[in-house]
JSON list of C-alpha atoms in Angstrom, two decimals:
[
{"chain": "A", "resi": 1, "resn": "ALA", "atom": "CA", "xyz": [8.91, -11.32, -8.66]},
{"chain": "A", "resi": 2, "resn": "GLN", "atom": "CA", "xyz": [7.89, -7.78, -8.95]},
{"chain": "A", "resi": 3, "resn": "LYS", "atom": "CA", "xyz": [10.36, -4.44, -8.74]},
{"chain": "A", "resi": 4, "resn": "VAL", "atom": "CA", "xyz": [9.06, -1.17, -8.41]},
{"chain": "A", "resi": 5, "resn": "THR", "atom": "CA", "xyz": [11.07, 1.82, -8.16]},
{"chain": "A", "resi": 6, "resn": "GLN", "atom": "CA", "xyz": [10.93, 5.99, -7.18]},
{"chain": "A", "resi": 7, "resn": "ALA", "atom": "CA", "xyz": [13.83, 7.02, -7.52]},
{"chain": "A", "resi": 8, "resn": "GLN", "atom": "CA", "xyz": [12.73, 10.17, -6.49]},
{"chain": "A", "resi": 9, "resn": "THR", "atom": "CA", "xyz": [12.95, 9.94, -2.58]},
{"chain": "A", "resi": 10, "resn": "GLU", "atom": "CA", "xyz": [12.00, 13.61, -2.00]},
{"chain": "A", "resi": 11, "resn": "ILE", "atom": "CA", "xyz": [10.75, 16.54, -3.82]},
{"chain": "A", "resi": 12, "resn": "SER", "atom": "CA", "xyz": [10.34, 19.97, -2.63]},
{"chain": "A", "resi": 13, "resn": "VAL", "atom": "CA", "xyz": [8.02, 22.90, -4.81]},
{"chain": "A", "resi": 14, "resn": "VAL", "atom": "CA", "xyz": [6.48, 26.18, -4.22]},
{"chain": "A", "resi": 15, "resn": "GLU", "atom": "CA", "xyz": [2.73, 26.54, -4.29]},
{"chain": "A", "resi": 16, "resn": "LYS", "atom": "CA", "xyz": [1.51, 26.91, -8.19]},
{"chain": "A", "resi": 17, "resn": "GLU", "atom": "CA", "xyz": [4.73, 24.66, -9.79]},
{"chain": "A", "resi": 18, "resn": "ASP", "atom": "CA", "xyz": [3.58, 21.54, -11.92]},
{"chain": "A", "resi": 19, "resn": "VAL", "atom": "CA", "xyz": [5.38, 18.65, -10.17]},
{"chain": "A", "resi": 20, "resn": "THR", "atom": "CA", "xyz": [6.36, 14.93, -11.82]},
{"chain": "A", "resi": 21, "resn": "LEU", "atom": "CA", "xyz": [6.53, 11.52, -9.64]},
{"chain": "A", "resi": 22, "resn": "ASP", "atom": "CA", "xyz": [8.09, 9.20, -11.67]},
{"chain": "A", "resi": 23, "resn": "CYS", "atom": "CA", "xyz": [7.70, 4.93, -11.08]},
{"chain": "A", "resi": 24, "resn": "VAL", "atom": "CA", "xyz": [9.49, 2.47, -13.00]},
{"chain": "A", "resi": 25, "resn": "TYR", "atom": "CA", "xyz": [8.60, -0.71, -12.82]},
{"chain": "A", "resi": 26, "resn": "GLU", "atom": "CA", "xyz": [9.74, -4.41, -13.44]},
{"chain": "A", "resi": 27, "resn": "THR", "atom": "CA", "xyz": [7.43, -7.38, -14.17]},
{"chain": "A", "resi": 28, "resn": "ARG", "atom": "CA", "xyz": [7.99, -10.01, -16.27]},
{"chain": "A", "resi": 29, "resn": "ASP", "atom": "CA", "xyz": [3.80, -11.32, -16.76]},
{"chain": "A", "resi": 30, "resn": "THR", "atom": "CA", "xyz": [1.61, -9.21, -19.47]},
{"chain": "A", "resi": 31, "resn": "THR", "atom": "CA", "xyz": [-0.51, -8.83, -17.08]},
{"chain": "A", "resi": 32, "resn": "TYR", "atom": "CA", "xyz": [-0.30, -6.41, -14.32]},
{"chain": "A", "resi": 33, "resn": "TYR", "atom": "CA", "xyz": [-2.13, -3.46, -12.63]},
{"chain": "A", "resi": 34, "resn": "LEU", "atom": "CA", "xyz": [-0.31, -0.04, -10.96]},
{"chain": "A", "resi": 35, "resn": "PHE", "atom": "CA", "xyz": [-1.34, 2.21, -8.42]},
{"chain": "A", "resi": 36, "resn": "TRP", "atom": "CA", "xyz": [-0.65, 5.26, -6.57]},
{"chain": "A", "resi": 37, "resn": "TYR", "atom": "CA", "xyz": [-1.44, 5.97, -3.61]},
{"chain": "A", "resi": 38, "resn": "LYS", "atom": "CA", "xyz": [-0.73, 8.97, -1.17]},
{"chain": "A", "resi": 39, "resn": "GLN", "atom": "CA", "xyz": [0.06, 8.87, 2.28]},
{"chain": "A", "resi": 40, "resn": "PRO", "atom": "CA", "xyz": [-0.90, 12.29, 4.17]},
{"chain": "A", "resi": 41, "resn": "PRO", "atom": "CA", "xyz": [1.02, 13.58, 6.90]},
{"chain": "A", "resi": 42, "resn": "SER", "atom": "CA", "xyz": [-1.79, 11.67, 9.05]},
{"chain": "A", "resi": 43, "resn": "GLY", "atom": "CA", "xyz": [-1.22, 8.33, 7.86]},
{"chain": "A", "resi": 44, "resn": "GLU", "atom": "CA", "xyz": [-3.79, 6.70, 5.97]},
{"chain": "A", "resi": 45, "resn": "LEU", "atom": "CA", "xyz": [-3.27, 5.70, 2.98]},
{"chain": "A", "resi": 46, "resn": "VAL", "atom": "CA", "xyz": [-5.25, 6.72, 0.30]},
{"chain": "A", "resi": 47, "resn": "PHE", "atom": "CA", "xyz": [-6.09, 5.19, -3.02]},
{"chain": "A", "resi": 48, "resn": "LEU", "atom": "CA", "xyz": [-5.40, 7.64, -5.96]},
{"chain": "A", "resi": 49, "resn": "ILE", "atom": "CA", "xyz": [-5.72, 5.18, -9.13]},
{"chain": "A", "resi": 50, "resn": "ARG", "atom": "CA", "xyz": [-5.69, 2.28, -10.42]},
{"chain": "A", "resi": 51, "resn": "ARG", "atom": "CA", "xyz": [-4.54, 0.83, -14.25]},
{"chain": "A", "resi": 52, "resn": "ASN", "atom": "CA", "xyz": [-4.18, -2.15, -15.77]},
{"chain": "A", "resi": 53, "resn": "SER", "atom": "CA", "xyz": [-1.59, -3.08, -18.00]},
{"chain": "A", "resi": 54, "resn": "PHE", "atom": "CA", "xyz": [-3.60, -3.15, -21.16]},
{"chain": "A", "resi": 55, "resn": "ASP", "atom": "CA", "xyz": [-5.10, 0.32, -20.53]},
{"chain": "A", "resi": 56, "resn": "GLU", "atom": "CA", "xyz": [-1.76, 2.50, -22.22]},
{"chain": "A", "resi": 57, "resn": "GLN", "atom": "CA", "xyz": [-4.42, 5.34, -21.66]},
{"chain": "A", "resi": 58, "resn": "ASN", "atom": "CA", "xyz": [-3.59, 8.34, -19.56]},
{"chain": "A", "resi": 59, "resn": "GLU", "atom": "CA", "xyz": [-5.63, 9.55, -17.51]},
{"chain": "A", "resi": 60, "resn": "ILE", "atom": "CA", "xyz": [-6.70, 12.96, -16.05]},
{"chain": "A", "resi": 61, "resn": "SER", "atom": "CA", "xyz": [-8.43, 13.90, -13.28]},
{"chain": "A", "resi": 62, "resn": "GLY", "atom": "CA", "xyz": [-8.20, 17.33, -11.87]},
{"chain": "A", "resi": 63, "resn": "ARG", "atom": "CA", "xyz": [-4.84, 18.85, -11.33]},
{"chain": "A", "resi": 64, "resn": "TYR", "atom": "CA", "xyz": [-3.90, 14.89, -10.67]},
{"chain": "A", "resi": 65, "resn": "SER", "atom": "CA", "xyz": [-2.59, 13.18, -13.92]},
{"chain": "A", "resi": 66, "resn": "TRP", "atom": "CA", "xyz": [-0.91, 9.58, -14.80]},
{"chain": "A", "resi": 67, "resn": "ASN", "atom": "CA", "xyz": [1.37, 8.77, -17.74]},
{"chain": "A", "resi": 68, "resn": "PHE", "atom": "CA", "xyz": [1.87, 4.74, -18.49]},
{"chain": "A", "resi": 69, "resn": "GLN", "atom": "CA", "xyz": [4.28, 3.73, -20.64]},
{"chain": "A", "resi": 70, "resn": "LYS", "atom": "CA", "xyz": [4.64, 0.61, -21.46]},
{"chain": "A", "resi": 71, "resn": "SER", "atom": "CA", "xyz": [8.12, 0.83, -23.28]},
{"chain": "A", "resi": 72, "resn": "THR", "atom": "CA", "xyz": [9.84, 1.88, -20.55]},
{"chain": "A", "resi": 73, "resn": "SER", "atom": "CA", "xyz": [8.14, 0.48, -17.75]},
{"chain": "A", "resi": 74, "resn": "SER", "atom": "CA", "xyz": [6.97, 3.62, -16.07]},
{"chain": "A", "resi": 75, "resn": "PHE", "atom": "CA", "xyz": [3.43, 5.27, -14.50]},
{"chain": "A", "resi": 76, "resn": "ASN", "atom": "CA", "xyz": [4.18, 9.01, -13.84]},
{"chain": "A", "resi": 77, "resn": "PHE", "atom": "CA", "xyz": [2.50, 10.97, -12.00]},
{"chain": "A", "resi": 78, "resn": "THR", "atom": "CA", "xyz": [1.84, 14.99, -12.38]},
{"chain": "A", "resi": 79, "resn": "ILE", "atom": "CA", "xyz": [0.22, 16.91, -10.23]},
{"chain": "A", "resi": 80, "resn": "THR", "atom": "CA", "xyz": [-0.35, 20.72, -11.96]},
{"chain": "A", "resi": 81, "resn": "ALA", "atom": "CA", "xyz": [-0.63, 23.71, -10.43]},
{"chain": "A", "resi": 82, "resn": "SER", "atom": "CA", "xyz": [0.50, 21.82, -6.27]},
{"chain": "A", "resi": 83, "resn": "GLN", "atom": "CA", "xyz": [-0.80, 23.21, -3.15]},
{"chain": "A", "resi": 84, "resn": "VAL", "atom": "CA", "xyz": [-0.09, 22.64, 0.42]},
{"chain": "A", "resi": 85, "resn": "VAL", "atom": "CA", "xyz": [-2.64, 19.70, 0.56]},
{"chain": "A", "resi": 86, "resn": "ASP", "atom": "CA", "xyz": [-0.91, 18.32, -1.85]},
{"chain": "A", "resi": 87, "resn": "SER", "atom": "CA", "xyz": [2.17, 17.56, 0.45]},
{"chain": "A", "resi": 88, "resn": "ALA", "atom": "CA", "xyz": [2.44, 13.72, 0.90]},
{"chain": "A", "resi": 89, "resn": "VAL", "atom": "CA", "xyz": [4.11, 10.71, 0.00]},
{"chain": "A", "resi": 90, "resn": "TYR", "atom": "CA", "xyz": [2.95, 8.65, -2.51]},
{"chain": "A", "resi": 91, "resn": "PHE", "atom": "CA", "xyz": [3.58, 5.53, -3.47]},
{"chain": "A", "resi": 92, "resn": "CYS", "atom": "CA", "xyz": [2.97, 3.73, -6.72]},
{"chain": "A", "resi": 93, "resn": "GLY", "atom": "CA", "xyz": [2.42, 0.22, -6.78]},
{"chain": "A", "resi": 94, "resn": "CYS", "atom": "CA", "xyz": [2.57, -2.76, -8.72]},
{"chain": "A", "resi": 95, "resn": "TYR", "atom": "CA", "xyz": [0.44, -5.76, -8.37]},
{"chain": "A", "resi": 96, "resn": "ASN", "atom": "CA", "xyz": [0.33, -9.84, -10.53]},
{"chain": "A", "resi": 97, "resn": "ASN", "atom": "CA", "xyz": [-0.34, -12.91, -9.03]},
{"chain": "A", "resi": 98, "resn": "ASN", "atom": "CA", "xyz": [-0.75, -12.40, -5.33]},
{"chain": "A", "resi": 99, "resn": "ASP", "atom": "CA", "xyz": [2.38, -10.02, -5.63]},
{"chain": "A", "resi": 100, "resn": "MET", "atom": "CA", "xyz": [2.21, -6.98, -4.80]},
{"chain": "A", "resi": 101, "resn": "ARG", "atom": "CA", "xyz": [4.86, -4.46, -4.48]},
{"chain": "A", "resi": 102, "resn": "PHE", "atom": "CA", "xyz": [5.27, -1.05, -3.85]},
{"chain": "A", "resi": 103, "resn": "GLY", "atom": "CA", "xyz": [8.09, 1.45, -4.36]},
{"chain": "A", "resi": 104, "resn": "ALA", "atom": "CA", "xyz": [10.03, 3.24, -1.34]},
{"chain": "A", "resi": 105, "resn": "GLY", "atom": "CA", "xyz": [7.72, 6.20, -1.42]},
{"chain": "A", "resi": 106, "resn": "THR", "atom": "CA", "xyz": [8.49, 10.25, -2.83]},
{"chain": "A", "resi": 107, "resn": "ARG", "atom": "CA", "xyz": [8.03, 12.73, -0.13]},
{"chain": "A", "resi": 108, "resn": "LEU", "atom": "CA", "xyz": [6.15, 15.32, -1.79]},
{"chain": "A", "resi": 109, "resn": "THR", "atom": "CA", "xyz": [6.34, 19.02, -0.10]},
{"chain": "A", "resi": 110, "resn": "VAL", "atom": "CA", "xyz": [4.57, 21.71, -1.28]},
{"chain": "A", "resi": 111, "resn": "LYS", "atom": "CA", "xyz": [5.61, 25.28, 0.40]},
{"chain": "A", "resi": 112, "resn": "PRO", "atom": "CA", "xyz": [3.18, 28.28, 0.34]},
{"chain": "B", "resi": 1, "resn": "GLU", "atom": "CA", "xyz": [-19.40, 3.82, 6.49]},
{"chain": "B", "resi": 2, "resn": "ALA", "atom": "CA", "xyz": [-17.52, 1.31, 5.00]},
{"chain": "B", "resi": 3, "resn": "GLN", "atom": "CA", "xyz": [-14.36, 1.39, 6.32]},
{"chain": "B", "resi": 4, "resn": "VAL", "atom": "CA", "xyz": [-11.30, -1.52, 7.47]},
{"chain": "B", "resi": 5, "resn": "THR", "atom": "CA", "xyz": [-10.07, -1.15, 10.67]},
{"chain": "B", "resi": 6, "resn": "GLN", "atom": "CA", "xyz": [-7.23, -1.70, 13.41]},
{"chain": "B", "resi": 7, "resn": "ASN", "atom": "CA", "xyz": [-7.23, -2.29, 16.39]},
{"chain": "B", "resi": 8, "resn": "PRO", "atom": "CA", "xyz": [-4.84, -1.51, 18.57]},
{"chain": "B", "resi": 9, "resn": "ARG", "atom": "CA", "xyz": [-3.30, 2.13, 17.00]},
{"chain": "B", "resi": 10, "resn": "TYR", "atom": "CA", "xyz": [-0.52, 2.34, 19.21]},
{"chain": "B", "resi": 11, "resn": "LEU", "atom": "CA", "xyz": [1.27, -0.24, 20.83]},
{"chain": "B", "resi": 12, "resn": "ILE", "atom": "CA", "xyz": [4.52, -0.69, 22.83]},
{"chain": "B", "resi": 13, "resn": "THR", "atom": "CA", "xyz": [5.90, -4.12, 23.95]},
{"chain": "B", "resi": 14, "resn": "VAL", "atom": "CA", "xyz": [8.88, -6.07, 24.87]},
{"chain": "B", "resi": 15, "resn": "THR", "atom": "CA", "xyz": [11.21, -7.92, 23.51]},
{"chain": "B", "resi": 16, "resn": "GLY", "atom": "CA", "xyz": [9.17, -11.80, 23.30]},
{"chain": "B", "resi": 17, "resn": "LYS", "atom": "CA", "xyz": [5.69, -10.80, 24.37]},
{"chain": "B", "resi": 18, "resn": "LYS", "atom": "CA", "xyz": [3.00, -12.43, 22.16]},
{"chain": "B", "resi": 19, "resn": "LEU", "atom": "CA", "xyz": [0.29, -9.79, 20.72]},
{"chain": "B", "resi": 20, "resn": "THR", "atom": "CA", "xyz": [-2.84, -9.45, 18.41]},
{"chain": "B", "resi": 21, "resn": "VAL", "atom": "CA", "xyz": [-3.39, -7.19, 16.19]},
{"chain": "B", "resi": 22, "resn": "THR", "atom": "CA", "xyz": [-6.49, -6.98, 15.12]},
{"chain": "B", "resi": 23, "resn": "CYS", "atom": "CA", "xyz": [-8.17, -6.42, 11.24]},
{"chain": "B", "resi": 24, "resn": "SER", "atom": "CA", "xyz": [-11.83, -6.20, 10.74]},
{"chain": "B", "resi": 25, "resn": "GLN", "atom": "CA", "xyz": [-13.56, -4.80, 7.44]},
{"chain": "B", "resi": 26, "resn": "ASN", "atom": "CA", "xyz": [-17.28, -4.48, 6.99]},
{"chain": "B", "resi": 27, "resn": "MET", "atom": "CA", "xyz": [-17.04, -4.32, 3.46]},
{"chain": "B", "resi": 28, "resn": "ASN", "atom": "CA", "xyz": [-18.05, -7.69, 2.42]},
{"chain": "B", "resi": 29, "resn": "HIS", "atom": "CA", "xyz": [-14.70, -8.37, 0.88]},
{"chain": "B", "resi": 30, "resn": "GLU", "atom": "CA", "xyz": [-12.83, -11.41, 0.08]},
{"chain": "B", "resi": 31, "resn": "TYR", "atom": "CA", "xyz": [-9.22, -10.11, 0.01]},
{"chain": "B", "resi": 32, "resn": "MET", "atom": "CA", "xyz": [-7.91, -9.26, 2.55]},
{"chain": "B", "resi": 33, "resn": "SER", "atom": "CA", "xyz": [-3.54, -8.41, 3.17]},
{"chain": "B", "resi": 34, "resn": "TRP", "atom": "CA", "xyz": [-1.17, -7.49, 5.93]},
{"chain": "B", "resi": 35, "resn": "TYR", "atom": "CA", "xyz": [1.90, -4.78, 4.87]},
{"chain": "B", "resi": 36, "resn": "ARG", "atom": "CA", "xyz": [4.62, -2.99, 7.21]},
{"chain": "B", "resi": 37, "resn": "GLN", "atom": "CA", "xyz": [5.92, 0.26, 6.79]},
{"chain": "B", "resi": 38, "resn": "ASP", "atom": "CA", "xyz": [9.73, 0.78, 7.18]},
{"chain": "B", "resi": 39, "resn": "PRO", "atom": "CA", "xyz": [11.35, 4.09, 5.60]},
{"chain": "B", "resi": 40, "resn": "GLY", "atom": "CA", "xyz": [13.08, 3.87, 2.92]},
{"chain": "B", "resi": 41, "resn": "LEU", "atom": "CA", "xyz": [11.45, 0.85, 1.66]},
{"chain": "B", "resi": 42, "resn": "GLY", "atom": "CA", "xyz": [8.05, 1.91, 1.47]},
{"chain": "B", "resi": 43, "resn": "LEU", "atom": "CA", "xyz": [5.47, -0.64, 2.03]},
{"chain": "B", "resi": 44, "resn": "ARG", "atom": "CA", "xyz": [6.01, -5.04, 2.40]},
{"chain": "B", "resi": 45, "resn": "GLN", "atom": "CA", "xyz": [2.97, -7.05, 1.95]},
{"chain": "B", "resi": 46, "resn": "ILE", "atom": "CA", "xyz": [3.50, -9.39, 4.71]},
{"chain": "B", "resi": 47, "resn": "TYR", "atom": "CA", "xyz": [0.60, -12.41, 4.60]},
{"chain": "B", "resi": 48, "resn": "TYR", "atom": "CA", "xyz": [-2.42, -12.33, 2.28]},
{"chain": "B", "resi": 49, "resn": "SER", "atom": "CA", "xyz": [-5.61, -13.86, 1.83]},
{"chain": "B", "resi": 50, "resn": "MET", "atom": "CA", "xyz": [-7.97, -14.64, -0.65]},
{"chain": "B", "resi": 51, "resn": "ASN", "atom": "CA", "xyz": [-10.78, -15.91, 0.74]},
{"chain": "B", "resi": 52, "resn": "VAL", "atom": "CA", "xyz": [-12.14, -17.74, 4.80]},
{"chain": "B", "resi": 53, "resn": "GLU", "atom": "CA", "xyz": [-9.47, -19.63, 5.40]},
{"chain": "B", "resi": 54, "resn": "VAL", "atom": "CA", "xyz": [-7.21, -19.62, 2.76]},
{"chain": "B", "resi": 55, "resn": "THR", "atom": "CA", "xyz": [-3.64, -17.60, 3.45]},
{"chain": "B", "resi": 56, "resn": "ASP", "atom": "CA", "xyz": [-0.49, -17.44, 2.15]},
{"chain": "B", "resi": 57, "resn": "LYS", "atom": "CA", "xyz": [3.26, -15.70, 2.95]},
{"chain": "B", "resi": 58, "resn": "GLY", "atom": "CA", "xyz": [3.63, -12.15, 0.74]},
{"chain": "B", "resi": 59, "resn": "ASP", "atom": "CA", "xyz": [7.07, -10.80, 1.13]},
{"chain": "B", "resi": 60, "resn": "VAL", "atom": "CA", "xyz": [8.72, -10.96, 4.16]},
{"chain": "B", "resi": 61, "resn": "PRO", "atom": "CA", "xyz": [6.50, -13.37, 6.73]},
{"chain": "B", "resi": 62, "resn": "GLU", "atom": "CA", "xyz": [9.06, -14.22, 9.26]},
{"chain": "B", "resi": 63, "resn": "GLY", "atom": "CA", "xyz": [7.70, -13.42, 12.71]},
{"chain": "B", "resi": 64, "resn": "TYR", "atom": "CA", "xyz": [4.54, -13.52, 11.96]},
{"chain": "B", "resi": 65, "resn": "LYS", "atom": "CA", "xyz": [1.59, -15.46, 11.44]},
{"chain": "B", "resi": 66, "resn": "VAL", "atom": "CA", "xyz": [-2.47, -14.60, 10.39]},
{"chain": "B", "resi": 67, "resn": "SER", "atom": "CA", "xyz": [-5.33, -16.56, 10.25]},
{"chain": "B", "resi": 68, "resn": "ARG", "atom": "CA", "xyz": [-8.89, -16.02, 8.64]},
{"chain": "B", "resi": 69, "resn": "LYS", "atom": "CA", "xyz": [-11.38, -17.72, 10.32]},
{"chain": "B", "resi": 70, "resn": "GLU", "atom": "CA", "xyz": [-13.73, -15.29, 9.19]},
{"chain": "B", "resi": 71, "resn": "LYS", "atom": "CA", "xyz": [-14.63, -13.33, 6.25]},
{"chain": "B", "resi": 72, "resn": "ARG", "atom": "CA", "xyz": [-14.47, -9.98, 7.98]},
{"chain": "B", "resi": 73, "resn": "ASN", "atom": "CA", "xyz": [-11.72, -10.58, 10.47]},
{"chain": "B", "resi": 74, "resn": "PHE", "atom": "CA", "xyz": [-7.77, -11.13, 8.87]},
{"chain": "B", "resi": 75, "resn": "PRO", "atom": "CA", "xyz": [-5.86, -10.85, 12.84]},
{"chain": "B", "resi": 76, "resn": "LEU", "atom": "CA", "xyz": [-1.60, -9.92, 12.53]},
{"chain": "B", "resi": 77, "resn": "ILE", "atom": "CA", "xyz": [-0.53, -12.30, 15.49]},
{"chain": "B", "resi": 78, "resn": "LEU", "atom": "CA", "xyz": [3.35, -12.39, 16.66]},
{"chain": "B", "resi": 79, "resn": "GLU", "atom": "CA", "xyz": [4.40, -14.31, 18.58]},
{"chain": "B", "resi": 80, "resn": "SER", "atom": "CA", "xyz": [7.93, -13.24, 19.70]},
{"chain": "B", "resi": 81, "resn": "PRO", "atom": "CA", "xyz": [8.02, -10.18, 18.94]},
{"chain": "B", "resi": 82, "resn": "SER", "atom": "CA", "xyz": [11.41, -8.56, 18.46]},
{"chain": "B", "resi": 83, "resn": "PRO", "atom": "CA", "xyz": [13.21, -4.90, 18.02]},
{"chain": "B", "resi": 84, "resn": "ASN", "atom": "CA", "xyz": [12.91, -5.59, 14.28]},
{"chain": "B", "resi": 85, "resn": "GLN", "atom": "CA", "xyz": [9.59, -5.79, 14.02]},
{"chain": "B", "resi": 86, "resn": "THR", "atom": "CA", "xyz": [9.12, -2.07, 15.13]},
{"chain": "B", "resi": 87, "resn": "SER", "atom": "CA", "xyz": [6.96, -0.67, 12.48]},
{"chain": "B", "resi": 88, "resn": "LEU", "atom": "CA", "xyz": [3.97, 1.06, 11.18]},
{"chain": "B", "resi": 89, "resn": "TYR", "atom": "CA", "xyz": [1.15, -1.87, 10.37]},
{"chain": "B", "resi": 90, "resn": "PHE", "atom": "CA", "xyz": [-1.25, -1.68, 7.72]},
{"chain": "B", "resi": 91, "resn": "CYS", "atom": "CA", "xyz": [-4.01, -4.14, 6.72]},
{"chain": "B", "resi": 92, "resn": "ALA", "atom": "CA", "xyz": [-5.81, -4.04, 3.50]},
{"chain": "B", "resi": 93, "resn": "SER", "atom": "CA", "xyz": [-9.13, -5.41, 1.69]},
{"chain": "B", "resi": 94, "resn": "SER", "atom": "CA", "xyz": [-10.38, -5.34, -1.39]},
{"chain": "B", "resi": 95, "resn": "GLU", "atom": "CA", "xyz": [-13.63, -7.24, -3.20]},
{"chain": "B", "resi": 96, "resn": "GLY", "atom": "CA", "xyz": [-12.01, -9.46, -5.26]},
{"chain": "B", "resi": 97, "resn": "THR", "atom": "CA", "xyz": [-9.79, -12.46, -4.81]},
{"chain": "B", "resi": 98, "resn": "SER", "atom": "CA", "xyz": [-7.30, -10.43, -5.20]},
{"chain": "B", "resi": 99, "resn": "ALA", "atom": "CA", "xyz": [-5.45, -6.79, -4.55]},
{"chain": "B", "resi": 100, "resn": "GLU", "atom": "CA", "xyz": [-6.82, -5.10, -7.11]},
{"chain": "B", "resi": 101, "resn": "THR", "atom": "CA", "xyz": [-8.29, -1.97, -5.73]},
{"chain": "B", "resi": 102, "resn": "GLN", "atom": "CA", "xyz": [-7.27, -2.06, -1.30]},
{"chain": "B", "resi": 103, "resn": "TYR", "atom": "CA", "xyz": [-8.42, -0.15, 1.12]},
{"chain": "B", "resi": 104, "resn": "PHE", "atom": "CA", "xyz": [-6.66, 0.48, 3.90]},
{"chain": "B", "resi": 105, "resn": "GLY", "atom": "CA", "xyz": [-7.05, 0.45, 7.70]},
{"chain": "B", "resi": 106, "resn": "PRO", "atom": "CA", "xyz": [-5.64, 3.90, 9.62]},
{"chain": "B", "resi": 107, "resn": "GLY", "atom": "CA", "xyz": [-2.49, 1.73, 10.75]},
{"chain": "B", "resi": 108, "resn": "THR", "atom": "CA", "xyz": [-0.71, 0.23, 14.11]},
{"chain": "B", "resi": 109, "resn": "ARG", "atom": "CA", "xyz": [2.61, 1.41, 15.46]},
{"chain": "B", "resi": 110, "resn": "LEU", "atom": "CA", "xyz": [4.54, -1.07, 17.36]},
{"chain": "B", "resi": 111, "resn": "LEU", "atom": "CA", "xyz": [7.19, -0.17, 19.04]},
{"chain": "B", "resi": 112, "resn": "VAL", "atom": "CA", "xyz": [8.84, -3.40, 20.36]},
{"chain": "B", "resi": 113, "resn": "LEU", "atom": "CA", "xyz": [11.82, -3.01, 23.05]}
]
């Protein structure tokens, strides 16, 4: 079974700081998908990104960027110039062969 | 509007009283699943369904049942709820027959006394 570790339980930053959320995954499979979801204080789960295991290209979407490194089994998420609206719990996940695993989540608080 | 809906959103019940949480999606998605979210544990998959009449256990299926008689609906049944099933429950669906990109419902907060 897969395993996903988000070692940072809580992070607090001041607005405009950059912040990186770490995600380390374990899987025996060569084909898998990695995800990030955001859960704002309102409680819904918002899809952010999906990456398949064959695509190690980093991705940037506005202030968000993702760094996928197979060599270290990591899929880290960076928010540049954080804003108060980025305050949320962020979940990293790994999927393969009908087995979906999420990490415990990282609570990010961005203070004004 | 494309969405996954869950009902009820909030539920307080007592130990042993059977309950059903409904989940419906209007996106014609093949794959549906249920998760529970608990502090410090993240989201854990309870059951999933790759298609109508095809369901299978996830990571934490004990104490739960599901059915998939129609493509759009995937109810979660607690035959005899216990306090350790107090949790936040999410239903999700995705287009293919796997969990490649899942879209989540708004969540159902359940308290079992």
